[in-house]
mmCIF file of C-alpha atoms and ligand atoms in Angstrom:
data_model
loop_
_atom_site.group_PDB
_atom_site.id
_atom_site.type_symbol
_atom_site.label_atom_id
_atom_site.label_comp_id
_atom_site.label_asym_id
_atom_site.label_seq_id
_atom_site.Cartn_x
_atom_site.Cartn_y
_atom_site.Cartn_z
ATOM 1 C CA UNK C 1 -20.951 -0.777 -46.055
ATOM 2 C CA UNK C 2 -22.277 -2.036 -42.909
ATOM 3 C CA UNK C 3 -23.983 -0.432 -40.020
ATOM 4 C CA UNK C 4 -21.653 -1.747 -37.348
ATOM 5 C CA UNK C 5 -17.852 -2.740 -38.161
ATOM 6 C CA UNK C 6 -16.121 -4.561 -34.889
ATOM 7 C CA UNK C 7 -12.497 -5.232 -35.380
ATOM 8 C CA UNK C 8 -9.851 -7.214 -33.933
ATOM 9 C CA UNK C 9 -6.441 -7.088 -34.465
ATOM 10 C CA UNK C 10 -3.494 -9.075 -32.801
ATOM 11 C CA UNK C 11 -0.786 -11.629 -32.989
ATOM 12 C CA UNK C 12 -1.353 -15.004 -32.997
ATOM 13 C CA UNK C 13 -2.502 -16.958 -30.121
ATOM 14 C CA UNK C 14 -4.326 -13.619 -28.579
ATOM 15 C CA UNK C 15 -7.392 -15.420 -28.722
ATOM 16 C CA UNK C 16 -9.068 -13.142 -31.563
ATOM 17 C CA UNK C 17 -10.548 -15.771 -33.399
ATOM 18 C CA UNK C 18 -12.539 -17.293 -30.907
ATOM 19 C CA UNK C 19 -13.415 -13.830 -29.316
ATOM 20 C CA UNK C 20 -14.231 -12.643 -32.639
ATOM 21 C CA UNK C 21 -16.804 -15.599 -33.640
ATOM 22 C CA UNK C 22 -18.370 -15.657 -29.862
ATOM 23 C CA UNK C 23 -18.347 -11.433 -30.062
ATOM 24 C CA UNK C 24 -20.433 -12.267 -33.667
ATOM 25 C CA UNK C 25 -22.472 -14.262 -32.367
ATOM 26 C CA UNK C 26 -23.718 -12.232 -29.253
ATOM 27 C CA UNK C 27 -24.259 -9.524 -31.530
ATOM 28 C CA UNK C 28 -26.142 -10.915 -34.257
ATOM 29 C CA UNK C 29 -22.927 -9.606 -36.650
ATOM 30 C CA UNK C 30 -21.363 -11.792 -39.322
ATOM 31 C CA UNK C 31 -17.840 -13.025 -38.748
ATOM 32 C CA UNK C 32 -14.718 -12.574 -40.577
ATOM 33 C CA UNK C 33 -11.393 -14.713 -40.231
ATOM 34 C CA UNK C 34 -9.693 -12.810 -42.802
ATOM 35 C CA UNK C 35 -6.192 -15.251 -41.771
ATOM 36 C CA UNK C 36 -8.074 -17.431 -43.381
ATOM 37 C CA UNK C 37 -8.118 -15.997 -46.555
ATOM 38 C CA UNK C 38 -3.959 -15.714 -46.172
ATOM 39 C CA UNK C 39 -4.088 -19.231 -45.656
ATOM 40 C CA UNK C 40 -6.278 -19.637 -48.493
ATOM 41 C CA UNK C 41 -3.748 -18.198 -50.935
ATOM 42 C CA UNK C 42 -0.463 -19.932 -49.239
ATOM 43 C CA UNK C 43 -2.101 -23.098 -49.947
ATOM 44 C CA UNK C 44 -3.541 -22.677 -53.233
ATOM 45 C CA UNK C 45 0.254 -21.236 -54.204
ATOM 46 C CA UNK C 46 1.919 -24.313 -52.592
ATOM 47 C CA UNK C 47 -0.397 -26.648 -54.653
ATOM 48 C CA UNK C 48 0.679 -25.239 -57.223
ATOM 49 C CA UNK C 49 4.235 -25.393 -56.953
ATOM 50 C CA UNK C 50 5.059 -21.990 -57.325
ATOM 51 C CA UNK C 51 8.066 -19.398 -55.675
ATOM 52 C CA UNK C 52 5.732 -17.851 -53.081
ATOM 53 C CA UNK C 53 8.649 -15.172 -52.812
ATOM 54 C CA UNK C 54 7.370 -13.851 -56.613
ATOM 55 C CA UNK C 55 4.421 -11.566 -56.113
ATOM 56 C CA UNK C 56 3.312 -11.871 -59.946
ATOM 57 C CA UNK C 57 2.871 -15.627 -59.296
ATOM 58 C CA UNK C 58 0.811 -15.309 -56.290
ATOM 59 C CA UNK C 59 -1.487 -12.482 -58.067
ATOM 60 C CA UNK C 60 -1.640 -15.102 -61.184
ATOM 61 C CA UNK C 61 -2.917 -17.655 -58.362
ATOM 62 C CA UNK C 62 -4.934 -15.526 -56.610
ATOM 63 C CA UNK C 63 -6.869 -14.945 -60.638
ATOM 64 C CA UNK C 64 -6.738 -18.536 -61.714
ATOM 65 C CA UNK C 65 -8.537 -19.741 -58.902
ATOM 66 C CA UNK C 66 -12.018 -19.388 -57.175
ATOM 67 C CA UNK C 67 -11.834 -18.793 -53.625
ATOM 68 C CA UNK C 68 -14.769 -18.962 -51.643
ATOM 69 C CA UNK C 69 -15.188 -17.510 -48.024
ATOM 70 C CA UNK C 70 -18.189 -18.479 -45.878
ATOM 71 C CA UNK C 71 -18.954 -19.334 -42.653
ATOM 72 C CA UNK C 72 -20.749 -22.699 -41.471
ATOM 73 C CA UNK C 73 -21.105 -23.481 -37.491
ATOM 74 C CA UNK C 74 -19.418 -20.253 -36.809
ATOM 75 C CA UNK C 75 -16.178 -21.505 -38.310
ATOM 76 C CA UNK C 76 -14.859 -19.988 -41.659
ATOM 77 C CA UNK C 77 -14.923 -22.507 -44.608
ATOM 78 C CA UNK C 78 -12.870 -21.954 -47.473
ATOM 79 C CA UNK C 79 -13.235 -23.543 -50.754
ATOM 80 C CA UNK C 80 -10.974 -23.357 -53.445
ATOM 81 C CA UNK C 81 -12.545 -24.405 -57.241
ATOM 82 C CA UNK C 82 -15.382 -26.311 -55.591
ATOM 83 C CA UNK C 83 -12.712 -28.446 -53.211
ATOM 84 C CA UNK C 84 -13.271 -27.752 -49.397
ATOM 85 C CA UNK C 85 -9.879 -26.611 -48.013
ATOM 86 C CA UNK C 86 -10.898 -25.463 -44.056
ATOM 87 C CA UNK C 87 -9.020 -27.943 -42.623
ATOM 88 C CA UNK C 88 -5.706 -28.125 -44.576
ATOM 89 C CA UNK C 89 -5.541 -24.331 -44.434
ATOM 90 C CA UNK C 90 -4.537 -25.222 -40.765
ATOM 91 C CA UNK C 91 -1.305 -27.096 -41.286
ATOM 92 C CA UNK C 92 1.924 -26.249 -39.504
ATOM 93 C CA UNK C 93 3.462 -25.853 -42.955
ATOM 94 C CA UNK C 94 0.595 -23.488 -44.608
ATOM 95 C CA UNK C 95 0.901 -21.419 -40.978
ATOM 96 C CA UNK C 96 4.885 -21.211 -41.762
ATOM 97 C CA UNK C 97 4.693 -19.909 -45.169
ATOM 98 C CA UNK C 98 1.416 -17.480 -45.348
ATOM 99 C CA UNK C 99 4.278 -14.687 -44.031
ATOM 100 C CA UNK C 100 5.052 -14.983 -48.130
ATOM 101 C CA UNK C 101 1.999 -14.204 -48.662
ATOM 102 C CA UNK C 102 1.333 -11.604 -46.309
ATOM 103 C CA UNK C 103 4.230 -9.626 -47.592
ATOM 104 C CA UNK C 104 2.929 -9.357 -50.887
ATOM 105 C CA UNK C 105 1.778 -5.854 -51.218
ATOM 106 C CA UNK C 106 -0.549 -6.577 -54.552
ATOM 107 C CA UNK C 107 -1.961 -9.406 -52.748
ATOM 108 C CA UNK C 108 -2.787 -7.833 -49.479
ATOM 109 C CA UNK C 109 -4.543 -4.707 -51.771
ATOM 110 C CA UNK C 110 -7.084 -7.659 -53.962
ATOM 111 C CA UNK C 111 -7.589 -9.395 -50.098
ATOM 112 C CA UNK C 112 -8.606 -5.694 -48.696
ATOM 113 C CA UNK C 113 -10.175 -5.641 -51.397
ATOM 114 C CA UNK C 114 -12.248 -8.722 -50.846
ATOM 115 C CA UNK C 115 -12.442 -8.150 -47.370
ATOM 116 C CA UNK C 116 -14.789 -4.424 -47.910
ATOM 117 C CA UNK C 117 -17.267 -6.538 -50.766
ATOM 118 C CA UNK C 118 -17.812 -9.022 -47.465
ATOM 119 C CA UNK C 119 -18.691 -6.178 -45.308
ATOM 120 C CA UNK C 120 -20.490 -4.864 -48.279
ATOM 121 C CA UNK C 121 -23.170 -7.014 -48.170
ATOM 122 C CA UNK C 122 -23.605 -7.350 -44.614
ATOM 123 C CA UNK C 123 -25.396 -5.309 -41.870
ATOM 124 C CA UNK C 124 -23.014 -6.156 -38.841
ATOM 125 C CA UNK C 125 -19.475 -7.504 -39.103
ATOM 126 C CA UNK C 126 -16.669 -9.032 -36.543
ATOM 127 C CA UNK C 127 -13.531 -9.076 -38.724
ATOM 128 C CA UNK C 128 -9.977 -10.128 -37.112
ATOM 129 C CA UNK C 129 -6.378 -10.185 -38.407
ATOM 130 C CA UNK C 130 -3.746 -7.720 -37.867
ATOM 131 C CA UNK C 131 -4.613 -4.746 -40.531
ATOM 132 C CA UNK C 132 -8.487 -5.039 -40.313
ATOM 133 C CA UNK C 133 -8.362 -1.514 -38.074
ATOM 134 C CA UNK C 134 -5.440 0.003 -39.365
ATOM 135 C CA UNK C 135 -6.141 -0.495 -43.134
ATOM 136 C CA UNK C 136 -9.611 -2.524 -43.967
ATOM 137 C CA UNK C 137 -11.921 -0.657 -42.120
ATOM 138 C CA UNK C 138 -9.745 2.252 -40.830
ATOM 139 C CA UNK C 139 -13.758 4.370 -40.002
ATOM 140 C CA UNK C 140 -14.641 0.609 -37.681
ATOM 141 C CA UNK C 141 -17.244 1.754 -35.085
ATOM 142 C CA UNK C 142 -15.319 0.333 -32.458
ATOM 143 C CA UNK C 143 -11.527 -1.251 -33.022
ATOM 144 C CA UNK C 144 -9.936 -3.622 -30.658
ATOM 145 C CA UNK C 145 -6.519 -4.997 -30.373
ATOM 146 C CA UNK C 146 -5.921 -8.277 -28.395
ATOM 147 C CA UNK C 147 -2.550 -8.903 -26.663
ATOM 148 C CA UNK C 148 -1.219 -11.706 -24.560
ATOM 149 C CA UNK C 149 2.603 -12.911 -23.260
ATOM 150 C CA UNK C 150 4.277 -14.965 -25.581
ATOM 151 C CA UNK C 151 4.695 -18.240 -23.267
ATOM 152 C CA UNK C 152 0.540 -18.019 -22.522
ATOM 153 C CA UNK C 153 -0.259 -17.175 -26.657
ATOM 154 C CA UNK C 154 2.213 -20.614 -27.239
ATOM 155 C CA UNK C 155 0.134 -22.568 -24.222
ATOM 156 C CA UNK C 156 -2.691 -21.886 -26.010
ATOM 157 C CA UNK C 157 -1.754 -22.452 -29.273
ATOM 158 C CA UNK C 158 -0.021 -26.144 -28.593
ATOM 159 C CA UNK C 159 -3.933 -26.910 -27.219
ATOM 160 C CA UNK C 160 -5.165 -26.201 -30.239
ATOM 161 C CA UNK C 161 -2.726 -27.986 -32.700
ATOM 162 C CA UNK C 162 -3.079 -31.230 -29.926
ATOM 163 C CA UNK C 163 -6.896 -31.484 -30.365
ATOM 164 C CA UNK C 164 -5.810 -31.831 -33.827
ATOM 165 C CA UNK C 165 -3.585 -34.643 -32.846
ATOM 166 C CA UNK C 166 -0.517 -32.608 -33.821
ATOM 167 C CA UNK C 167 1.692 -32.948 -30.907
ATOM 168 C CA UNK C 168 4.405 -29.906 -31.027
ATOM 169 C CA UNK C 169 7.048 -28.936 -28.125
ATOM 170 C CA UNK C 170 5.852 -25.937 -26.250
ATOM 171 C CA UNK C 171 9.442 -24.367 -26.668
ATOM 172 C CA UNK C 172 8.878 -25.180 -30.347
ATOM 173 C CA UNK C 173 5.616 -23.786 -30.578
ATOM 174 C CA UNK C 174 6.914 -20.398 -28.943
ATOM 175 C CA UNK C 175 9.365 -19.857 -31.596
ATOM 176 C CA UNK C 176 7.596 -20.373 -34.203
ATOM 177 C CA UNK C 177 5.127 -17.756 -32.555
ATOM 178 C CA UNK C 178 7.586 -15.389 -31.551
ATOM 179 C CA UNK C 179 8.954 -15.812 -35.330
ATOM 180 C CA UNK C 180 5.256 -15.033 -36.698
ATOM 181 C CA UNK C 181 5.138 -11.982 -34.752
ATOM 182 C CA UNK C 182 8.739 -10.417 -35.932
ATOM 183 C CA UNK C 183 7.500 -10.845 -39.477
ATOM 184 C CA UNK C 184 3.884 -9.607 -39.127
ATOM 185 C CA UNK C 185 5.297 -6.551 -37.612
ATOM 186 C CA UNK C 186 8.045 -5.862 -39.943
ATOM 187 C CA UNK C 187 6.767 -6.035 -42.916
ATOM 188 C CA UNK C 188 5.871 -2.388 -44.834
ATOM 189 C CA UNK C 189 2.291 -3.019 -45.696
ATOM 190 C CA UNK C 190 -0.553 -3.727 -43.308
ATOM 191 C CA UNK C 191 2.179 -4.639 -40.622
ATOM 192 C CA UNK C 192 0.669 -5.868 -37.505
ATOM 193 C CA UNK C 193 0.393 -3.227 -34.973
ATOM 194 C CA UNK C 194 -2.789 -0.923 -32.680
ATOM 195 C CA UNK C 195 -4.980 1.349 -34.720
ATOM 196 C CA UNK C 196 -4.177 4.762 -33.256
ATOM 197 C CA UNK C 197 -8.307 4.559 -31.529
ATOM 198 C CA UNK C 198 -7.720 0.519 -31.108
ATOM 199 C CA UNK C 199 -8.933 -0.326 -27.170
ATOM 200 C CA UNK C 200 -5.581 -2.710 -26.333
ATOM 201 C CA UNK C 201 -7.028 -5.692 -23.775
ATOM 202 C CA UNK C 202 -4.259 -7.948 -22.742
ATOM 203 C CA UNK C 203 -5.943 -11.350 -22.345
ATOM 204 C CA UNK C 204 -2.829 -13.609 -20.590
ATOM 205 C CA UNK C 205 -4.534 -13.761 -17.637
ATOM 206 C CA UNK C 206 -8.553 -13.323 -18.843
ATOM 207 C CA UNK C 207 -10.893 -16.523 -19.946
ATOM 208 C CA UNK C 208 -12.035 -15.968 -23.281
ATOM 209 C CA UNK C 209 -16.179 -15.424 -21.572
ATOM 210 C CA UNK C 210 -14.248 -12.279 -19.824
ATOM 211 C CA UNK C 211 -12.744 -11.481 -22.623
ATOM 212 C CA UNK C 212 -16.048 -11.383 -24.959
ATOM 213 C CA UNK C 213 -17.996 -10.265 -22.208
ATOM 214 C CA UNK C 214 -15.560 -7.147 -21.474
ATOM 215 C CA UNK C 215 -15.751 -6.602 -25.674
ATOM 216 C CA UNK C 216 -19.232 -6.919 -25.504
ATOM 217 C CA UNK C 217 -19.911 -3.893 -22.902
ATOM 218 C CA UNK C 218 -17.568 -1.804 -24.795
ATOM 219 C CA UNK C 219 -19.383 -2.128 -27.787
ATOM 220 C CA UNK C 220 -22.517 -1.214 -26.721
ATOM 221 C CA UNK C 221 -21.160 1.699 -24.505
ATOM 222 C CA UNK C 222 -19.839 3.023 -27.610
ATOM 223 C CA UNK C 223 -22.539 2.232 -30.145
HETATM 224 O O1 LIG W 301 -4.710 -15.308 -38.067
HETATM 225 P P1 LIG W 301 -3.963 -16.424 -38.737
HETATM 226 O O2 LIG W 301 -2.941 -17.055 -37.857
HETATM 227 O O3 LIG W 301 -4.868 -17.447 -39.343
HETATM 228 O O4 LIG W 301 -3.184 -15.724 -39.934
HETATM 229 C C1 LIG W 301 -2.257 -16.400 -40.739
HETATM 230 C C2 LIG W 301 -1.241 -15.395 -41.272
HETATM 231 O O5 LIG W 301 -1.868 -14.533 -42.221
HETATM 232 C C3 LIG W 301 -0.638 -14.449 -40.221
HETATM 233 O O6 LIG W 301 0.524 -14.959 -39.613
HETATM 234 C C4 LIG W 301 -0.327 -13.197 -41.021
HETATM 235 O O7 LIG W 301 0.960 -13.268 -41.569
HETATM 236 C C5 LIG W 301 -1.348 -13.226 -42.147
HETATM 237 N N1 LIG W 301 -2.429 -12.258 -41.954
HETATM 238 C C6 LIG W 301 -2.230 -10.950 -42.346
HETATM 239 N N2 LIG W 301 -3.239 -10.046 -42.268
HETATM 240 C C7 LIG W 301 -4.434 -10.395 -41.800
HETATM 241 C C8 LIG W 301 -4.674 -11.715 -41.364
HETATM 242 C C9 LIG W 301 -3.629 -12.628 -41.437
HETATM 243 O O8 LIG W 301 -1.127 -10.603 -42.770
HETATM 244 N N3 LIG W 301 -5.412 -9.487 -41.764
#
């Protein structure tokens, strides 16, 4: 296992992504998107055709195919049986339907799973999502869980799908968000919620350099 485990949890929009990958970088740590690797699955099972509601499907998709996590440029790239996916992991509709996924309790066990033989191999790791303190690496050296308000989480997140040229309603965007968040914390396994020793930073009103910056002094006052 590695030396130094980092994680962040938190809904979408809280900015964990980015604060993960520029908190990676500044420590000289690896970086884990493990949505991505929900993505991943939700896309390879809606290739396929499948009922993403049938668990035994999604484990038979989850054997058939190779997945393959790595990170270029800081970003996460995903390839599934040799074909790179990053970019159409991102779609509105693969977003919608990874809550399928997520749900799946055999699935989220192989992804944990996954997850630890990533860390395995690495010295220093960054890993965000919602379960990576409560469940993946419930010993983390330091665990942190990013909030923001809804309306500022959706602001940010209707930039992000515009500089993809999706243009999205930000009343739209919030619901869908808001929707996202109900079943993330609902569900019985790996639901989204703080670690018990998770440091809670609400970012609505932080830039994402205060943000790191802030994660970054924490870290080294506790390691
Ligand atoms: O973080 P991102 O928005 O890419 O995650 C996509 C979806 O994957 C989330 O809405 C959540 O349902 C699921 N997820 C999860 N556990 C994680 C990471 C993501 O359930 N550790």
């Amino acid at each position: 296992m590695a030396d130094l485990i980092v994680t962040i949890d938190g809904p979408a929009g809280s900015g964990k992504s980015t604060v993960a990958r520029l908190l990676a970088r500044k420590l000289g740590a690896s970086f884990l998107d493990t949505g991505a690797m929900y993505r991943a699955i939700t896309f390879a099972a809606m290739q396929a055709g499948v009922d993403l509601s049938d668990e035994r499907t999604l484990l038979h998709v989850v054997q058939k195919h190779k997945f393959q996590f790595s990170v270029r440029g800081g970003q996460m790239r995903v390839v599934i049986d040799d074909v790179d996916v990053t970019g159409q992991i991102r779609s509105p509709e693969v977003t919608a339907k990874a809550r399928y996924i997520a749900a799946a309790p055999k699935v989220r066990e192989k992804l944990v799973q996954m997850q630890r033989e990533f860390a395995a191999g690495r010295r220093k790791i960054v890993t965000e999502g919602r379960d990576q303190g409560t469940v993946a690496f419930a010993d983390a050296n330091v665990k942190f869980y990013l909030t923001a308000e809804a309306p500022e989480r959706a602001r940010r997140r209707q930039a992000e799908l515009r500089a993809k040229g999706c243009n999205e309603g930000l009343e739209q965007t919030q619901k869908a968000i808001e929707e996202r968040d109900r079943s993330d914390r609902s569900r019985t396994v790996g639901p989204l919620k703080p670690a018990e020793d998770a440091i809670v930073v609400d970012t609505t009103k932080l830039s994402i350099d205060k943000v790191v910056e802030t994660l970054l002094e924490l870290v080294r006052e506790k390691c």
